[in-house]
Amino acid sequence: AMTIHLIHGGDVEQEIKTETADELRLAKEIAEREQKKAEELAQFPLYDPSPPIRFDLDNRKLLYVNPAAFNKYSDIFAKGAEHPLLKGINAPAEIAFRERHTVTREVVIGNITYQQAITPHLMGQAQIINIYNHDIMTQKKTEETLRQETDRAEAASKAKSDFLANMSHELRTPMNGVLGMVGLLRETRMDSEQHELVETISSSGESLLLLLN
């Protein structure tokens, strides 16, 4: 046996949209807190696990990597500009110097995605850049989870809307048949009691059809 609960499709969609908006707002708050934490931690470069780097573009030379970052990427001095953290750095660095502001890009190393903030060092003639790397894997996972939940919510909303539309059509068809037969029955010879019964059937059917519509 199946119990059918008729609900208003618009209310369902609004409720899902509200829940999704709440989830997105919460994710944004978490991301902002993580960003603030990272910025505070960056004030202590010896202990910052997100590797800050200073690089000389003119001489293709690595000038500084904090100890925590060196422990994580001990091959960075050996590989220099070919290290994954620095590969392709010239293009965004040139934009940073030309426009005199920080340029960001994403860099993937293994299973970690960093958001790099490439900042031009504008003191002196040498083209030196400071690179700050923020691990955004948690943020990425949160965004992906929210995307999947949003897709699921939208799919559920569509399924409910389709179900209601199909049920409405399936119920409306026989109801129109009932009302049609009642209309024909009105044209036949009936006594007053039968006429009263037919009118009751007709008004009840029209009420149900109005509800379906």
PDB file of C-alpha atoms in Angstrom:
ATOM      1  CA  ALA A   1       0.000   0.000   0.000  1.00  0.00           C
ATOM      2  CA  MET A   2       1.225   3.521  -0.737  1.00  0.00           C
ATOM      3  CA  THR A   3       0.248   6.677   1.123  1.00  0.00           C
ATOM      4  CA  ILE A   4       0.305   9.816  -1.018  1.00  0.00           C
ATOM      5  CA  HIS A   5       0.927  13.120   0.754  1.00  0.00           C
ATOM      6  CA  LEU A   6      -0.087  16.024  -1.458  1.00  0.00           C
ATOM      7  CA  ILE A   7       2.155  19.007  -0.722  1.00  0.00           C
ATOM      8  CA  HIS A   8       2.632  22.356  -2.362  1.00  0.00           C
ATOM      9  CA  GLY A   9       5.554  22.147  -4.807  1.00  0.00           C
ATOM     10  CA  GLY A  10       6.471  25.837  -4.366  1.00  0.00           C
ATOM     11  CA  ASP A  11       6.825  25.437  -0.599  1.00  0.00           C
ATOM     12  CA  VAL A  12       9.131  22.459  -1.081  1.00  0.00           C
ATOM     13  CA  GLU A  13      11.324  24.347  -3.538  1.00  0.00           C
ATOM     14  CA  GLN A  14      11.469  27.385  -1.251  1.00  0.00           C
ATOM     15  CA  GLU A  15      12.409  25.214   1.737  1.00  0.00           C
ATOM     16  CA  ILE A  16      15.192  23.499  -0.251  1.00  0.00           C
ATOM     17  CA  LYS A  17      16.499  26.854  -1.515  1.00  0.00           C
ATOM     18  CA  THR A  18      16.516  28.227   2.054  1.00  0.00           C
ATOM     19  CA  GLU A  19      18.414  25.187   3.355  1.00  0.00           C
ATOM     20  CA  THR A  20      20.940  25.427   0.500  1.00  0.00           C
ATOM     21  CA  ALA A  21      21.443  29.157   1.125  1.00  0.00           C
ATOM     22  CA  ASP A  22      22.036  28.449   4.838  1.00  0.00           C
ATOM     23  CA  GLU A  23      24.640  25.793   3.952  1.00  0.00           C
ATOM     24  CA  LEU A  24      26.406  28.147   1.544  1.00  0.00           C
ATOM     25  CA  ARG A  25      26.423  30.925   4.151  1.00  0.00           C
ATOM     26  CA  LEU A  26      27.898  28.551   6.768  1.00  0.00           C
ATOM     27  CA  ALA A  27      30.587  27.353   4.319  1.00  0.00           C
ATOM     28  CA  LYS A  28      31.516  30.969   3.550  1.00  0.00           C
ATOM     29  CA  GLU A  29      31.820  31.766   7.263  1.00  0.00           C
ATOM     30  CA  ILE A  30      34.081  28.716   7.774  1.00  0.00           C
ATOM     31  CA  ALA A  31      36.248  29.704   4.790  1.00  0.00           C
ATOM     32  CA  GLU A  32      36.577  33.272   6.103  1.00  0.00           C
ATOM     33  CA  ARG A  33      37.575  31.988   9.559  1.00  0.00           C
ATOM     34  CA  GLU A  34      40.192  29.689   8.001  1.00  0.00           C
ATOM     35  CA  GLN A  35      41.530  32.566   5.888  1.00  0.00           C
ATOM     36  CA  LYS A  36      41.797  34.817   8.959  1.00  0.00           C
ATOM     37  CA  LYS A  37      43.554  32.041  10.884  1.00  0.00           C
ATOM     38  CA  ALA A  38      46.028  31.603   8.015  1.00  0.00           C
ATOM     39  CA  GLU A  39      46.708  35.349   7.889  1.00  0.00           C
ATOM     40  CA  GLU A  40      47.346  35.434  11.646  1.00  0.00           C
ATOM     41  CA  LEU A  41      49.626  32.417  11.387  1.00  0.00           C
ATOM     42  CA  ALA A  42      51.567  34.057   8.567  1.00  0.00           C
ATOM     43  CA  GLN A  43      52.810  36.634  11.097  1.00  0.00           C
ATOM     44  CA  PHE A  44      55.025  33.854  12.470  1.00  0.00           C
ATOM     45  CA  PRO A  45      56.921  32.662   9.352  1.00  0.00           C
ATOM     46  CA  LEU A  46      59.150  30.202  11.214  1.00  0.00           C
ATOM     47  CA  TYR A  47      56.097  28.140  12.121  1.00  0.00           C
ATOM     48  CA  ASP A  48      53.761  28.801   9.214  1.00  0.00           C
ATOM     49  CA  PRO A  49      53.007  25.436   7.555  1.00  0.00           C
ATOM     50  CA  SER A  50      51.771  27.225   4.418  1.00  0.00           C
ATOM     51  CA  PRO A  51      55.061  27.916   2.625  1.00  0.00           C
ATOM     52  CA  PRO A  52      55.947  31.599   2.087  1.00  0.00           C
ATOM     53  CA  ILE A  53      58.616  31.972  -0.607  1.00  0.00           C
ATOM     54  CA  ARG A  54      60.760  34.809  -1.956  1.00  0.00           C
ATOM     55  CA  PHE A  55      61.948  34.429  -5.531  1.00  0.00           C
ATOM     56  CA  ASP A  56      64.236  36.512  -7.781  1.00  0.00           C
ATOM     57  CA  LEU A  57      62.688  36.484 -11.251  1.00  0.00           C
ATOM     58  CA  ASP A  58      65.685  38.147 -12.965  1.00  0.00           C
ATOM     59  CA  ASN A  59      68.175  35.534 -11.789  1.00  0.00           C
ATOM     60  CA  ARG A  60      65.662  32.670 -11.479  1.00  0.00           C
ATOM     61  CA  LYS A  61      66.916  32.238  -7.932  1.00  0.00           C
ATOM     62  CA  LEU A  62      65.109  31.179  -4.780  1.00  0.00           C
ATOM     63  CA  LEU A  63      65.933  33.647  -2.004  1.00  0.00           C
ATOM     64  CA  TYR A  64      63.932  32.360   0.954  1.00  0.00           C
ATOM     65  CA  VAL A  65      61.700  29.520   2.058  1.00  0.00           C
ATOM     66  CA  ASN A  66      60.559  29.276   5.683  1.00  0.00           C
ATOM     67  CA  PRO A  67      61.794  26.239   7.686  1.00  0.00           C
ATOM     68  CA  ALA A  68      58.356  24.621   7.934  1.00  0.00           C
ATOM     69  CA  ALA A  69      57.946  24.845   4.164  1.00  0.00           C
ATOM     70  CA  PHE A  70      61.480  23.534   3.576  1.00  0.00           C
ATOM     71  CA  ASN A  71      60.723  20.522   5.775  1.00  0.00           C
ATOM     72  CA  LYS A  72      57.655  19.861   3.639  1.00  0.00           C
ATOM     73  CA  TYR A  73      59.361  20.490   0.275  1.00  0.00           C
ATOM     74  CA  SER A  74      63.043  19.780   0.870  1.00  0.00           C
ATOM     75  CA  ASP A  75      63.703  19.556  -2.893  1.00  0.00           C
ATOM     76  CA  ILE A  76      62.622  23.124  -3.585  1.00  0.00           C
ATOM     77  CA  PHE A  77      66.144  24.640  -3.631  1.00  0.00           C
ATOM     78  CA  ALA A  78      67.440  21.852  -5.845  1.00  0.00           C
ATOM     79  CA  LYS A  79      64.598  22.211  -8.366  1.00  0.00           C
ATOM     80  CA  GLY A  80      64.324  25.980  -8.117  1.00  0.00           C
ATOM     81  CA  ALA A  81      62.031  27.443 -10.793  1.00  0.00           C
ATOM     82  CA  GLU A  82      61.103  23.912 -11.914  1.00  0.00           C
ATOM     83  CA  HIS A  83      59.562  23.048  -8.573  1.00  0.00           C
ATOM     84  CA  PRO A  84      55.749  22.656  -8.802  1.00  0.00           C
ATOM     85  CA  LEU A  85      55.283  25.626  -6.432  1.00  0.00           C
ATOM     86  CA  LEU A  86      57.225  27.886  -8.826  1.00  0.00           C
ATOM     87  CA  LYS A  87      56.592  26.400 -12.257  1.00  0.00           C
ATOM     88  CA  GLY A  88      54.899  28.898 -14.570  1.00  0.00           C
ATOM     89  CA  ILE A  89      55.351  31.718 -12.046  1.00  0.00           C
ATOM     90  CA  ASN A  90      56.628  34.223 -14.650  1.00  0.00           C
ATOM     91  CA  ALA A  91      53.296  35.007 -16.336  1.00  0.00           C
ATOM     92  CA  PRO A  92      51.330  35.917 -13.168  1.00  0.00           C
ATOM     93  CA  ALA A  93      54.446  37.634 -11.710  1.00  0.00           C
ATOM     94  CA  GLU A  94      54.733  39.904 -14.773  1.00  0.00           C
ATOM     95  CA  ILE A  95      51.083  40.913 -14.323  1.00  0.00           C
ATOM     96  CA  ALA A  96      51.719  41.588 -10.612  1.00  0.00           C
ATOM     97  CA  PHE A  97      54.640  43.908 -11.419  1.00  0.00           C
ATOM     98  CA  ARG A  98      52.884  45.621 -14.330  1.00  0.00           C
ATOM     99  CA  GLU A  99      49.704  46.316 -12.364  1.00  0.00           C
ATOM    100  CA  ARG A 100      51.504  46.683  -9.017  1.00  0.00           C
ATOM    101  CA  HIS A 101      49.152  44.461  -7.041  1.00  0.00           C
ATOM    102  CA  THR A 102      48.821  40.884  -5.820  1.00  0.00           C
ATOM    103  CA  VAL A 103      47.874  38.217  -8.357  1.00  0.00           C
ATOM    104  CA  THR A 104      46.441  34.853  -7.304  1.00  0.00           C
ATOM    105  CA  ARG A 105      46.516  31.428  -8.932  1.00  0.00           C
ATOM    106  CA  GLU A 106      45.944  27.815  -7.899  1.00  0.00           C
ATOM    107  CA  VAL A 107      48.740  25.241  -7.798  1.00  0.00           C
ATOM    108  CA  VAL A 108      48.208  21.505  -7.310  1.00  0.00           C
ATOM    109  CA  ILE A 109      50.944  19.393  -5.698  1.00  0.00           C
ATOM    110  CA  GLY A 110      49.977  15.769  -5.175  1.00  0.00           C
ATOM    111  CA  ASN A 111      46.681  15.817  -3.316  1.00  0.00           C
ATOM    112  CA  ILE A 112      47.067  19.406  -2.065  1.00  0.00           C
ATOM    113  CA  THR A 113      45.714  22.489  -3.821  1.00  0.00           C
ATOM    114  CA  TYR A 114      47.308  25.805  -2.869  1.00  0.00           C
ATOM    115  CA  GLN A 115      45.979  29.252  -3.591  1.00  0.00           C
ATOM    116  CA  GLN A 116      49.061  31.325  -4.291  1.00  0.00           C
ATOM    117  CA  ALA A 117      49.155  35.043  -3.628  1.00  0.00           C
ATOM    118  CA  ILE A 118      51.994  36.473  -5.761  1.00  0.00           C
ATOM    119  CA  THR A 119      53.018  39.894  -4.469  1.00  0.00           C
ATOM    120  CA  PRO A 120      55.624  42.121  -6.182  1.00  0.00           C
ATOM    121  CA  HIS A 121      58.458  43.448  -3.995  1.00  0.00           C
ATOM    122  CA  LEU A 122      58.473  47.039  -5.215  1.00  0.00           C
ATOM    123  CA  MET A 123      61.547  48.252  -3.328  1.00  0.00           C
ATOM    124  CA  GLY A 124      64.619  48.464  -5.577  1.00  0.00           C
ATOM    125  CA  GLN A 125      65.100  47.552  -9.230  1.00  0.00           C
ATOM    126  CA  ALA A 126      65.269  43.756  -8.947  1.00  0.00           C
ATOM    127  CA  GLN A 127      62.140  41.816  -9.840  1.00  0.00           C
ATOM    128  CA  ILE A 128      61.581  39.959  -6.595  1.00  0.00           C
ATOM    129  CA  ILE A 129      58.272  38.410  -5.672  1.00  0.00           C
ATOM    130  CA  ASN A 130      56.859  37.139  -2.412  1.00  0.00           C
ATOM    131  CA  ILE A 131      54.660  34.071  -2.773  1.00  0.00           C
ATOM    132  CA  TYR A 132      52.203  33.075  -0.045  1.00  0.00           C
ATOM    133  CA  ASN A 133      50.599  29.659  -0.339  1.00  0.00           C
ATOM    134  CA  HIS A 134      47.327  28.826   1.361  1.00  0.00           C
ATOM    135  CA  ASP A 135      46.111  25.223   1.472  1.00  0.00           C
ATOM    136  CA  ILE A 136      42.517  25.373   0.194  1.00  0.00           C
ATOM    137  CA  MET A 137      41.767  21.631   0.131  1.00  0.00           C
ATOM    138  CA  THR A 138      39.267  21.936   2.995  1.00  0.00           C
ATOM    139  CA  GLN A 139      37.537  24.785   1.177  1.00  0.00           C
ATOM    140  CA  LYS A 140      37.555  22.792  -2.086  1.00  0.00           C
ATOM    141  CA  LYS A 141      36.024  19.759  -0.385  1.00  0.00           C
ATOM    142  CA  THR A 142      33.386  21.960   1.264  1.00  0.00           C
ATOM    143  CA  GLU A 143      32.519  23.566  -2.076  1.00  0.00           C
ATOM    144  CA  GLU A 144      32.287  20.156  -3.766  1.00  0.00           C
ATOM    145  CA  THR A 145      30.104  18.801  -0.955  1.00  0.00           C
ATOM    146  CA  LEU A 146      27.828  21.842  -1.221  1.00  0.00           C
ATOM    147  CA  ARG A 147      27.656  21.452  -5.001  1.00  0.00           C
ATOM    148  CA  GLN A 148      26.655  17.805  -4.642  1.00  0.00           C
ATOM    149  CA  GLU A 149      24.075  18.642  -1.959  1.00  0.00           C
ATOM    150  CA  THR A 150      22.674  21.445  -4.119  1.00  0.00           C
ATOM    151  CA  ASP A 151      22.431  19.080  -7.111  1.00  0.00           C
ATOM    152  CA  ARG A 152      20.695  16.489  -4.936  1.00  0.00           C
ATOM    153  CA  ALA A 153      18.271  19.080  -3.530  1.00  0.00           C
ATOM    154  CA  GLU A 154      17.442  20.347  -7.020  1.00  0.00           C
ATOM    155  CA  ALA A 155      16.978  16.775  -8.295  1.00  0.00           C
ATOM    156  CA  ALA A 156      14.688  15.987  -5.339  1.00  0.00           C
ATOM    157  CA  SER A 157      12.675  19.148  -5.956  1.00  0.00           C
ATOM    158  CA  LYS A 158      12.298  18.286  -9.658  1.00  0.00           C
ATOM    159  CA  ALA A 159      11.310  14.704  -8.823  1.00  0.00           C
ATOM    160  CA  LYS A 160       8.607  15.967  -6.449  1.00  0.00           C
ATOM    161  CA  SER A 161       7.348  18.478  -9.000  1.00  0.00           C
ATOM    162  CA  ASP A 162       7.267  15.803 -11.719  1.00  0.00           C
ATOM    163  CA  PHE A 163       5.454  13.409  -9.380  1.00  0.00           C
ATOM    164  CA  LEU A 164       2.805  15.991  -8.509  1.00  0.00           C
ATOM    165  CA  ALA A 165       2.346  16.921 -12.169  1.00  0.00           C
ATOM    166  CA  ASN A 166       1.967  13.266 -13.181  1.00  0.00           C
ATOM    167  CA  MET A 167      -0.418  12.468 -10.315  1.00  0.00           C
ATOM    168  CA  SER A 168      -2.478  15.560 -11.095  1.00  0.00           C
ATOM    169  CA  HIS A 169      -2.798  14.481 -14.723  1.00  0.00           C
ATOM    170  CA  GLU A 170      -3.649  10.871 -13.826  1.00  0.00           C
ATOM    171  CA  LEU A 171      -6.353  11.974 -11.384  1.00  0.00           C
ATOM    172  CA  ARG A 172      -7.751  14.752 -13.551  1.00  0.00           C
ATOM    173  CA  THR A 173      -8.441  12.423 -16.505  1.00  0.00           C
ATOM    174  CA  PRO A 174     -10.883  10.063 -14.724  1.00  0.00           C
ATOM    175  CA  MET A 175     -12.422  13.011 -12.835  1.00  0.00           C
ATOM    176  CA  ASN A 176     -13.263  14.678 -16.158  1.00  0.00           C
ATOM    177  CA  GLY A 177     -14.830  11.368 -17.186  1.00  0.00           C
ATOM    178  CA  VAL A 178     -16.995  11.317 -14.061  1.00  0.00           C
ATOM    179  CA  LEU A 179     -18.151  14.901 -14.610  1.00  0.00           C
ATOM    180  CA  GLY A 180     -18.853  14.178 -18.268  1.00  0.00           C
ATOM    181  CA  MET A 181     -21.052  11.205 -17.383  1.00  0.00           C
ATOM    182  CA  VAL A 182     -22.856  13.265 -14.735  1.00  0.00           C
ATOM    183  CA  GLY A 183     -23.573  15.867 -17.389  1.00  0.00           C
ATOM    184  CA  LEU A 184     -25.100  13.201 -19.645  1.00  0.00           C
ATOM    185  CA  LEU A 185     -27.039  11.765 -16.724  1.00  0.00           C
ATOM    186  CA  ARG A 186     -28.640  15.184 -16.138  1.00  0.00           C
ATOM    187  CA  GLU A 187     -30.234  14.906 -19.587  1.00  0.00           C
ATOM    188  CA  THR A 188     -32.086  11.697 -18.693  1.00  0.00           C
ATOM    189  CA  ARG A 189     -35.473  11.417 -17.034  1.00  0.00           C
ATOM    190  CA  MET A 190     -34.990  11.422 -13.219  1.00  0.00           C
ATOM    191  CA  ASP A 191     -37.161  11.964 -10.156  1.00  0.00           C
ATOM    192  CA  SER A 192     -36.338  14.729  -7.674  1.00  0.00           C
ATOM    193  CA  GLU A 193     -34.300  12.453  -5.366  1.00  0.00           C
ATOM    194  CA  GLN A 194     -32.151  11.196  -8.245  1.00  0.00           C
ATOM    195  CA  HIS A 195     -31.679  14.745  -9.489  1.00  0.00           C
ATOM    196  CA  GLU A 196     -30.472  15.801  -6.030  1.00  0.00           C
ATOM    197  CA  LEU A 197     -27.982  12.916  -5.918  1.00  0.00           C
ATOM    198  CA  VAL A 198     -26.624  13.791  -9.378  1.00  0.00           C
ATOM    199  CA  GLU A 199     -26.135  17.435  -8.338  1.00  0.00           C
ATOM    200  CA  THR A 200     -24.223  16.291  -5.238  1.00  0.00           C
ATOM    201  CA  ILE A 201     -21.942  14.107  -7.392  1.00  0.00           C
ATOM    202  CA  SER A 202     -21.428  17.016  -9.819  1.00  0.00           C
ATOM    203  CA  SER A 203     -20.558  19.614  -7.140  1.00  0.00           C
ATOM    204  CA  SER A 204     -18.253  17.171  -5.340  1.00  0.00           C
ATOM    205  CA  GLY A 205     -16.485  16.295  -8.607  1.00  0.00           C
ATOM    206  CA  GLU A 206     -16.040  19.952  -9.536  1.00  0.00           C
ATOM    207  CA  SER A 207     -14.589  20.654  -6.074  1.00  0.00           C
ATOM    208  CA  LEU A 208     -12.074  17.825  -6.515  1.00  0.00           C
ATOM    209  CA  LEU A 209     -11.161  19.050  -9.991  1.00  0.00           C
ATOM    210  CA  LEU A 210     -10.626  22.566  -8.623  1.00  0.00           C
ATOM    211  CA  LEU A 211      -8.326  21.130  -5.941  1.00  0.00           C
ATOM    212  CA  LEU A 212      -6.333  19.208  -8.567  1.00  0.00           C
ATOM    213  CA  ASN A 213      -6.022  22.282 -10.756  1.00  0.00           C
TER     214      ASN A 213
END
